[in-house]
XYZ file of C-alpha atoms in Angstrom:
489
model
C 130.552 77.747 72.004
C 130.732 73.927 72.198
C 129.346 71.575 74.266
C 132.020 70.276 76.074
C 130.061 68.124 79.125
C 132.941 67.726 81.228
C 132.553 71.640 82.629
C 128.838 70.209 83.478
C 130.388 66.835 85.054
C 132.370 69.189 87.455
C 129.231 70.639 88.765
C 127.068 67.246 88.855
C 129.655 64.521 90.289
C 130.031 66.932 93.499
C 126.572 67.269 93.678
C 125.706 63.753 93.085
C 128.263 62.424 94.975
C 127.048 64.416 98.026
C 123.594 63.482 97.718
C 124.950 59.437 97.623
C 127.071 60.085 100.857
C 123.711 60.739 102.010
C 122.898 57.186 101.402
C 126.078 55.312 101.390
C 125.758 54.414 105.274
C 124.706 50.889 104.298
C 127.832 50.436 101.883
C 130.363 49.869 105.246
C 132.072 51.439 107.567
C 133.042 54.714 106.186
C 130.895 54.138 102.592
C 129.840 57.670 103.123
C 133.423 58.911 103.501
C 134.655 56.973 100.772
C 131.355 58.085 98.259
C 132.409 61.586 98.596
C 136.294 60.843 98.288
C 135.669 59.520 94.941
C 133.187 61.771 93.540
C 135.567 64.346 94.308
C 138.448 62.535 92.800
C 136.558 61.954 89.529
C 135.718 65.388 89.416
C 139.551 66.481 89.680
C 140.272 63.955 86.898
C 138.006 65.123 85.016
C 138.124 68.809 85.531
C 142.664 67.513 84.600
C 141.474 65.703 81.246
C 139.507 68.867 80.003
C 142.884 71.124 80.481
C 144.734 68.656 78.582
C 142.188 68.698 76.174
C 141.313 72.467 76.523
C 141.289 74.411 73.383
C 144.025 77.216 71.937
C 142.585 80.841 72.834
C 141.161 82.433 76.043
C 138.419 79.341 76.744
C 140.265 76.080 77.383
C 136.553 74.606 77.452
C 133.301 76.099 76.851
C 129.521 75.182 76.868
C 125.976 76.434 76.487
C 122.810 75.033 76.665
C 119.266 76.197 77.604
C 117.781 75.858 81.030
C 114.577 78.131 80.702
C 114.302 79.971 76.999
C 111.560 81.299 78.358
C 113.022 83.285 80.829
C 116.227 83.985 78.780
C 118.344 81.917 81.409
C 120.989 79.502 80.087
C 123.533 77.216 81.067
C 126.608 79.385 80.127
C 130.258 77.352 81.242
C 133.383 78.445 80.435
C 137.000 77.695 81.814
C 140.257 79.502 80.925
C 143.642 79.428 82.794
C 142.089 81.379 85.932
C 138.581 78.868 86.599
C 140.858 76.071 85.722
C 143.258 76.685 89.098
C 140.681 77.812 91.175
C 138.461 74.496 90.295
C 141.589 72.452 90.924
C 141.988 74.753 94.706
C 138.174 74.224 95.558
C 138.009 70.323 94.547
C 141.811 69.889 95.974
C 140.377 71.488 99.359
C 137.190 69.455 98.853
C 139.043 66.191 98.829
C 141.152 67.439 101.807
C 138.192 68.383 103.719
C 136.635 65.072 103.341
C 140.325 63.385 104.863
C 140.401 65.837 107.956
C 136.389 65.266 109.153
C 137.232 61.538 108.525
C 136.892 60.917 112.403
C 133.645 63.043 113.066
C 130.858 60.151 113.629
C 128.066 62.807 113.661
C 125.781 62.620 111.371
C 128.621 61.483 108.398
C 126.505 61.195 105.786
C 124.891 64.354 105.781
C 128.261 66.309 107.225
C 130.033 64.509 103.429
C 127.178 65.891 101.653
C 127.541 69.246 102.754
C 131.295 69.341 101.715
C 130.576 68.184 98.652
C 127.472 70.394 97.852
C 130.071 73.116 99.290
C 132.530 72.069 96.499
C 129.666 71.535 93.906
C 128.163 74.959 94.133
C 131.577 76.651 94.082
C 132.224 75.014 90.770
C 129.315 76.773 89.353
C 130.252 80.138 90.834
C 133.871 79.670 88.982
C 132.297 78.637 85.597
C 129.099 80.473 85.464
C 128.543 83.272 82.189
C 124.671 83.211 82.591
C 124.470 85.996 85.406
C 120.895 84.966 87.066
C 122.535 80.813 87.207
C 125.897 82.213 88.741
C 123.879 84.389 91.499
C 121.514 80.591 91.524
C 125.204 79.015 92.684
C 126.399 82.198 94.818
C 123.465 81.777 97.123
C 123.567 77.945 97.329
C 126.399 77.511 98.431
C 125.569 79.474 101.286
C 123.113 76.509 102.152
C 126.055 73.746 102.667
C 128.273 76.187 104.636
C 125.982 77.813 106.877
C 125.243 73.530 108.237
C 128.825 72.817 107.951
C 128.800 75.907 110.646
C 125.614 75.181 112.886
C 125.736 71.218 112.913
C 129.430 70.644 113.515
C 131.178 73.741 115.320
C 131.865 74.535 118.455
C 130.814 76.717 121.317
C 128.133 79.566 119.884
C 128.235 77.932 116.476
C 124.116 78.555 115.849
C 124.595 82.168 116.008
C 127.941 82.041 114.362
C 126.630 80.291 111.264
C 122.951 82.741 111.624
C 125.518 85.734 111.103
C 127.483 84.347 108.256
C 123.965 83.357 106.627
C 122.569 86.659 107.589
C 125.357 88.864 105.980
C 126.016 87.063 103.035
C 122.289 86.221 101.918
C 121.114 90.055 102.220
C 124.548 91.512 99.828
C 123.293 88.657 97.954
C 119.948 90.446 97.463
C 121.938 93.212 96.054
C 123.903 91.024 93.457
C 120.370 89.833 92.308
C 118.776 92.784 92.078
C 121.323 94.118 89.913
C 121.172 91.017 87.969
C 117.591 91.288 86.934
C 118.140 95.281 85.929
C 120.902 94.517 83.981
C 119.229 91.239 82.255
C 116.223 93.660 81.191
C 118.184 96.235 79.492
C 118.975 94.104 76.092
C 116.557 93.732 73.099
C 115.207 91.381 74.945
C 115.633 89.616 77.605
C 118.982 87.299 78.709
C 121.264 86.971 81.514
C 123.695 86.098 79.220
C 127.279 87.756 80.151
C 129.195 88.291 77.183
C 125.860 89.792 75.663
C 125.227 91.980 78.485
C 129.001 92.915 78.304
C 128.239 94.896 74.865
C 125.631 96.764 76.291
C 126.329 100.855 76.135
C 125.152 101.681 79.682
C 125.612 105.446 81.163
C 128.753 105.769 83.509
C 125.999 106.782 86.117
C 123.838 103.096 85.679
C 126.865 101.214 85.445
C 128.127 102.700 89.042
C 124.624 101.809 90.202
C 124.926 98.170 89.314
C 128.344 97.772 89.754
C 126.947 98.843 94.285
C 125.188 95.375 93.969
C 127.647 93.456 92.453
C 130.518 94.841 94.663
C 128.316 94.764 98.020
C 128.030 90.672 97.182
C 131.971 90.079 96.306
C 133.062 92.560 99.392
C 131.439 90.909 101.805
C 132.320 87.253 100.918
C 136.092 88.805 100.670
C 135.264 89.801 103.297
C 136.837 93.547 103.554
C 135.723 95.896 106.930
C 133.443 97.021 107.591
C 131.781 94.223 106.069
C 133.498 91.565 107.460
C 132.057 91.016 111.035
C 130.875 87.404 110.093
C 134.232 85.741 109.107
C 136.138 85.653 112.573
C 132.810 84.409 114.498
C 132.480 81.887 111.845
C 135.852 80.818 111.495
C 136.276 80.233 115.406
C 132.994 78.202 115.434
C 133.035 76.242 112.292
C 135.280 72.959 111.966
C 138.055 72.151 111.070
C 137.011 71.390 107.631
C 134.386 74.410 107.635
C 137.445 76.807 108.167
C 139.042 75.130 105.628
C 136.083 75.347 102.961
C 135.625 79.002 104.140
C 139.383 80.521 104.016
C 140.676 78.244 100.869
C 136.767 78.366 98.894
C 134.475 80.615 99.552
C 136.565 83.565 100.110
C 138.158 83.183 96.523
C 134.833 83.541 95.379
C 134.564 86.880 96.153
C 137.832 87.702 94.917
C 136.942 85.646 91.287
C 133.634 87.525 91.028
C 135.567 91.011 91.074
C 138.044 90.040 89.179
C 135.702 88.463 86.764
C 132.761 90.465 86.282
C 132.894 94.120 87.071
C 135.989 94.649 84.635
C 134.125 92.708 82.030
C 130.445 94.280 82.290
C 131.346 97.855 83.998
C 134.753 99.299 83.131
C 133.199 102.678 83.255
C 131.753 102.499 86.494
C 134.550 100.413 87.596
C 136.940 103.409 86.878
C 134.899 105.838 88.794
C 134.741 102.961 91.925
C 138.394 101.790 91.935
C 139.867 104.142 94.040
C 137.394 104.017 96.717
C 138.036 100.174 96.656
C 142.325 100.702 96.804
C 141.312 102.872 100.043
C 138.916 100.190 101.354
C 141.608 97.445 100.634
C 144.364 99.871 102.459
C 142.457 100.261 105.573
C 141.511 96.354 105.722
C 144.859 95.389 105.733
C 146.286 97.533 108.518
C 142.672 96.562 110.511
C 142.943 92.722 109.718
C 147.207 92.926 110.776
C 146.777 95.192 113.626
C 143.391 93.241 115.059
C 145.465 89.991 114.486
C 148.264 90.933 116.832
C 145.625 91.256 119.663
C 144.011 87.614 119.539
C 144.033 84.986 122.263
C 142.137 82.104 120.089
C 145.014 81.114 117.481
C 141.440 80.808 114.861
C 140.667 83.753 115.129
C 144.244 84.815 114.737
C 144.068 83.351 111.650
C 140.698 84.716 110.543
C 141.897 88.212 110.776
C 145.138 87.581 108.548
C 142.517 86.483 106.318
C 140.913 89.827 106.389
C 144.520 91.960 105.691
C 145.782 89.363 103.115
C 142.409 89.407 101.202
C 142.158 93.552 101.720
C 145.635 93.213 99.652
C 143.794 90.961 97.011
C 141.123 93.975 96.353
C 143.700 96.810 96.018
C 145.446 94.240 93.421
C 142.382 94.240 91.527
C 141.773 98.016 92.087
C 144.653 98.744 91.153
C 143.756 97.953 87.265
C 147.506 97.208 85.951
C 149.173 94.020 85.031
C 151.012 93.492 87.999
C 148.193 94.230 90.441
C 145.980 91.994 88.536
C 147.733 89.478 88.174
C 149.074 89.506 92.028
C 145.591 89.454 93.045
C 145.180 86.278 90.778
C 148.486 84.318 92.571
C 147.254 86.003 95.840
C 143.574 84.156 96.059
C 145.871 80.823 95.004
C 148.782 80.952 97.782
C 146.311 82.363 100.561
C 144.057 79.531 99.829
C 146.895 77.116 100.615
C 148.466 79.135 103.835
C 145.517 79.521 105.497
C 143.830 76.227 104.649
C 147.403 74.649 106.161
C 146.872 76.922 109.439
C 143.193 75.682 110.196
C 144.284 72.330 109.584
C 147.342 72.089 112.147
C 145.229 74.718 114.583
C 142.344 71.817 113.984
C 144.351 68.956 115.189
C 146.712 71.109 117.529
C 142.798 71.282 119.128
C 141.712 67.531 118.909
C 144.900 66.789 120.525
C 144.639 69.435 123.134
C 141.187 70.480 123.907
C 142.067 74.250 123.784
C 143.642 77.032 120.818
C 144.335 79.504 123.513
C 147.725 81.039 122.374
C 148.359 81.542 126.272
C 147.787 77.215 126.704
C 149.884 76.456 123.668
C 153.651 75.785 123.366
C 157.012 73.139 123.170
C 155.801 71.758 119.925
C 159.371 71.466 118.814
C 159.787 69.331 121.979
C 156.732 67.111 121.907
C 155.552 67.163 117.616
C 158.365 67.907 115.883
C 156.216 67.227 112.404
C 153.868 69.708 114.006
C 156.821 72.233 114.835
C 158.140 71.659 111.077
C 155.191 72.135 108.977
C 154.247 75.447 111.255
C 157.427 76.756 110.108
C 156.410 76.436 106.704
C 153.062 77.724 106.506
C 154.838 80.513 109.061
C 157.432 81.387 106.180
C 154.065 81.756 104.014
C 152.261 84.137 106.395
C 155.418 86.144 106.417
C 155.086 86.231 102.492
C 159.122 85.033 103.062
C 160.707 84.649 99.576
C 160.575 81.166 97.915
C 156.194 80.972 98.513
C 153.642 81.691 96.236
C 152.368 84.107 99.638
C 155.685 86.405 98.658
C 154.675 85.852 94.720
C 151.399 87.125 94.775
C 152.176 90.139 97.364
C 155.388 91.358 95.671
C 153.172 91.543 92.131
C 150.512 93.189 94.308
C 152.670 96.170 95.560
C 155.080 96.411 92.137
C 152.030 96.824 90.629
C 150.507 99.379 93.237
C 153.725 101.531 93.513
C 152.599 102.207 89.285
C 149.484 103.637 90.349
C 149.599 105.390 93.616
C 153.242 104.883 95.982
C 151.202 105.909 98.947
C 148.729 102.399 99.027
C 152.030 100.526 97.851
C 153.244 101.731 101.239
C 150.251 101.049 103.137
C 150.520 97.452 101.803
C 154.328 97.090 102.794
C 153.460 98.498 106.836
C 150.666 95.848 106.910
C 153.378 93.359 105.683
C 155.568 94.810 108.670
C 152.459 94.014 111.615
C 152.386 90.670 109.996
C 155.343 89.784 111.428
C 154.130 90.691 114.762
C 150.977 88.226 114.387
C 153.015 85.505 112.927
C 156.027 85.526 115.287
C 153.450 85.468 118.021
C 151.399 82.742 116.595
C 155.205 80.796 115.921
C 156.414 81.609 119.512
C 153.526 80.700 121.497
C 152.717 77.460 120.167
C 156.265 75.932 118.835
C 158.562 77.563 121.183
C 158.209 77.918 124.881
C 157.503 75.452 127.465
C 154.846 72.731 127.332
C 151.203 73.772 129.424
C 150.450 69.917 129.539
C 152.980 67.023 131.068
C 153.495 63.950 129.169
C 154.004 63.044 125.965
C 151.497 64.496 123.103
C 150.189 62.946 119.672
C 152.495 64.217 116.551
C 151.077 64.410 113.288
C 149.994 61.052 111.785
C 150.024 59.975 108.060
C 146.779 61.339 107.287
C 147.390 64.547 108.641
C 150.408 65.130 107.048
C 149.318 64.015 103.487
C 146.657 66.695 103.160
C 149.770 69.318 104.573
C 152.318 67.898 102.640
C 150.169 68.663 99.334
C 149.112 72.439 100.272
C 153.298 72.923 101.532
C 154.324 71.520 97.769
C 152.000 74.356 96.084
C 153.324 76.756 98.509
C 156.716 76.425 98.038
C 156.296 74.996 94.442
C 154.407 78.384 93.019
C 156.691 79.530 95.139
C 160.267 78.411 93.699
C 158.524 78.309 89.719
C 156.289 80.796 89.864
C 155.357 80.675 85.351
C 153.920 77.556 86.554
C 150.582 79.230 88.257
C 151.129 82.737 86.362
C 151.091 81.259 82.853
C 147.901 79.842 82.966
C 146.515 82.982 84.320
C 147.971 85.614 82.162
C 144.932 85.290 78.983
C 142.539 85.575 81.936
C 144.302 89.176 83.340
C 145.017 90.429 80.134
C 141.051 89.830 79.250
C 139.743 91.460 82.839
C 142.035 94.596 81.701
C 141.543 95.041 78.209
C 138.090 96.931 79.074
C 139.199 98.590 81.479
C 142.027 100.350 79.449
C 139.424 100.702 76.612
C 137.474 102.377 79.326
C 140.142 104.965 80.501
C 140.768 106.339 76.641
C 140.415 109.470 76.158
């Protein structure tokens, strides 16, 4: 490997920028604001010079260094096609989180830091190879979110951002347990992944291990029955804490299975896969059918969450090119839907005071730019053709009718509930009459820049879809190599 210290620069300006927003109070109005804006703008710069830079071959960049020799931990970062869209998503959504909390007065400097440390520890998630430093960054960013939760949301936000914490730090236990097993079974000992990868472990340890990874990644999907955090967190966090946790830190569940049990358990991965196509089955007919019954248009959209990310697990259950790499345009289009939905549900609740489907409606009267862009991100829920939404979910189920027509079906009835939930969500709050007289706020500029960006990859994925698949395609054919090694006879 090289030693390429622009992979460490997207780490470290996040971080660093966060901890200035801490301080930038005395730079001016908004210094703090404007700290983490361009920290997070350097980063994406960055993180665009080291594609154009990136090498031939799977790694577009690569480095390692050592943290603590000792210990047999070191700093192990590598990008290909995959880490380099999903770093572009969380630092894209970074810099659009910082935009929509641009109003909050609360505590700015620390509320900036938090999305940046958010963004920051995310980074190292998608670009860790040393196991025991990418479990380091799985449980820190916990630390950012949970305050992003507790500190700025609404109505039982403390126990709202205790469960999240509470959930996700105890499967994390699991993900480090099995890290420190597997880092002992080598010569000696290293956390190092593509080491560990070579390791000849029985089917019988690898299903072991493979409990603690998969307990971690399932419940940051999240997938029932594991997922009783996400809608209490969603409807309590802000705007730009539902936006961190639907477009962010959901994909990093969905990256670490895609990334890790494929590469260091194929065997035991084999043996789990089917339990996790009917796991993925049944979360996307609970998530649709549980979305059709909500009141509180967040938690509306928390649920979708739950079915579209259930449809990202069978893609990667599913083991076959089109699955996998469904499941890899899947994490990418829901992260811009969803993030899009929060942010017009976010402002439809500034302007309004309330998200109560039954207090919502005549937006195509009153906000037309409101009524417009809902349409859009409607299409995407829909998975219509012409989004990256209908991309990543037609892959998904051509690739699931090759291994079992039964969960292909299951994945097309949950497509038929979700146009129950998303006509509902469309006709309560665009169509109907208005709840309040007078005249009500449309969009502004800055809300509709941060919309207009997540509606071009939508529809742009959408419409060209080699443009996202392309880069991915070395990183799918690498997660299933293994795994077909694995299933030879």
């Amino acid at each position: 490997m090289g030693y390429d210290m622009e992979l460490i620069a997207l780490i470290l300006l996040p971080f660093f920028g966060g901890v200035a927003s801490l301080f930038a109070r005395g730079l001016g109005r908004d210094g703090e604001r404007w700290v983490a804006l361009i920290a997070l703008s350097l980063a994406l710069v960055v993180l665009l010079f080291a594609v154009q830079a990136g090498d031939e071959g799977r790694w577009l960049a690569e480095h390692r260094s050592d943290w603590a020799p000792a210990l047999g931990v070191q700093v192990i970062l590598a990008m290909d096609g995959l880490s380099a869209v999903l770093l572009a998503m969380s630092l894209g959504l970074g810099i659009i989180s910082v935009i929509v909390s641009w109003n909050i007065p609360e505590r700015s400097g620390l509320l900036n830091a938090c999305l940046c440390w958010t963004v920051a520890a995310s980074n190292g998630v998608f670009l860790s190879f040393d196991l025991l430093v990418f479990a380091f960054f799985w449980e820190l960013m916990l630390v950012p979110a949970f305050l992003l939760i507790a500190v700025w949301g609404h109505g039982e936000r403390e126990a709202a951002a205790l469960k999240f914490l509470v959930f996700n730090a105890v499967a994390g236990l699991g993900l480090l347990a099995a890290v420190f097993y597997l880092g002992a079974q080598g010569e000696s000992v290293t956390f190092d992944a593509f080491a560990l990868a070579a390791l000849d472990l029985p089917q019988g340890v690898q299903v072991l291990l493979l409990g603690g990874f998969v307990l971690a990644f399932l419940v940051k999907l999240p997938v029932p029955p594991l997922h009783a955090w996400l809608p209490d967190a969603h409807t309590n966090a802000p705007t730009a804490g539902s936006i961190l946790l639907a477009g962010l830190l959901l994909k990093t569940g969905a990256y670490g299975l895609f990334r890790f049990p494929p590469m260091l358990f194929a065997d035991g991965m084999l043996v789990l896969a089917p339990y996790g196509l009917v796991l993925g089955a049944f979360g996307s007919i609970y998530g649709a059918l549980m979305a059709c019954g909500q009141t509180d248009a967040k938690r509306l959209v928390a649920y979708t969450s739950i079915a579209h990310m259930s449809i990202v697990l069978m893609g990667i259950c599913g083991g076959v090119h089109f699955s996998m790499m469904g499941a890899a345009v899947q994490m990418v289009a829901h992260g811009f839907s969803a993030s899009a939905l929060f942010l017009l549900i976010g402002a439809l609740h500034d302007r309004l005071g309330t998200r109560d489907l039954r207090e919502l409606g005549g937006l195509q009267k009153n906000a037309p730019r409101f009524a417009a862009t809902f349409a859009i991100f409607f299409s995407a829920s829909l998975a219509m053709p012409g989004t990256a939404n209908f991309l990543g979910e037609a892959l998904v189920i051509t690739g699931l009718f090759q291994v079992n027509w039964v969960f292909a079906s299951i994945t097309l009835v949950s497509l038929v509930i979700s146009v129950v939930y998303a006509t509902r969500l469309f006709k309560r709050i665009v169509f109907g009459t208005p709840h309040r007289p007078g005249p009500m706020q449309d969009l502004t500029m800055r809300d509709l820049g941060p919309i207009i960006v997540l509606a071009i990859g939508t529809l742009l994925f959408g419409m060209l879809p080699q443009l996202l698949m392309g880069p991915m395609t070395i990183a799918v054919d690498a997660a299933l190599a293994p795994l077909a090694a694995a299933g030879q006879p």
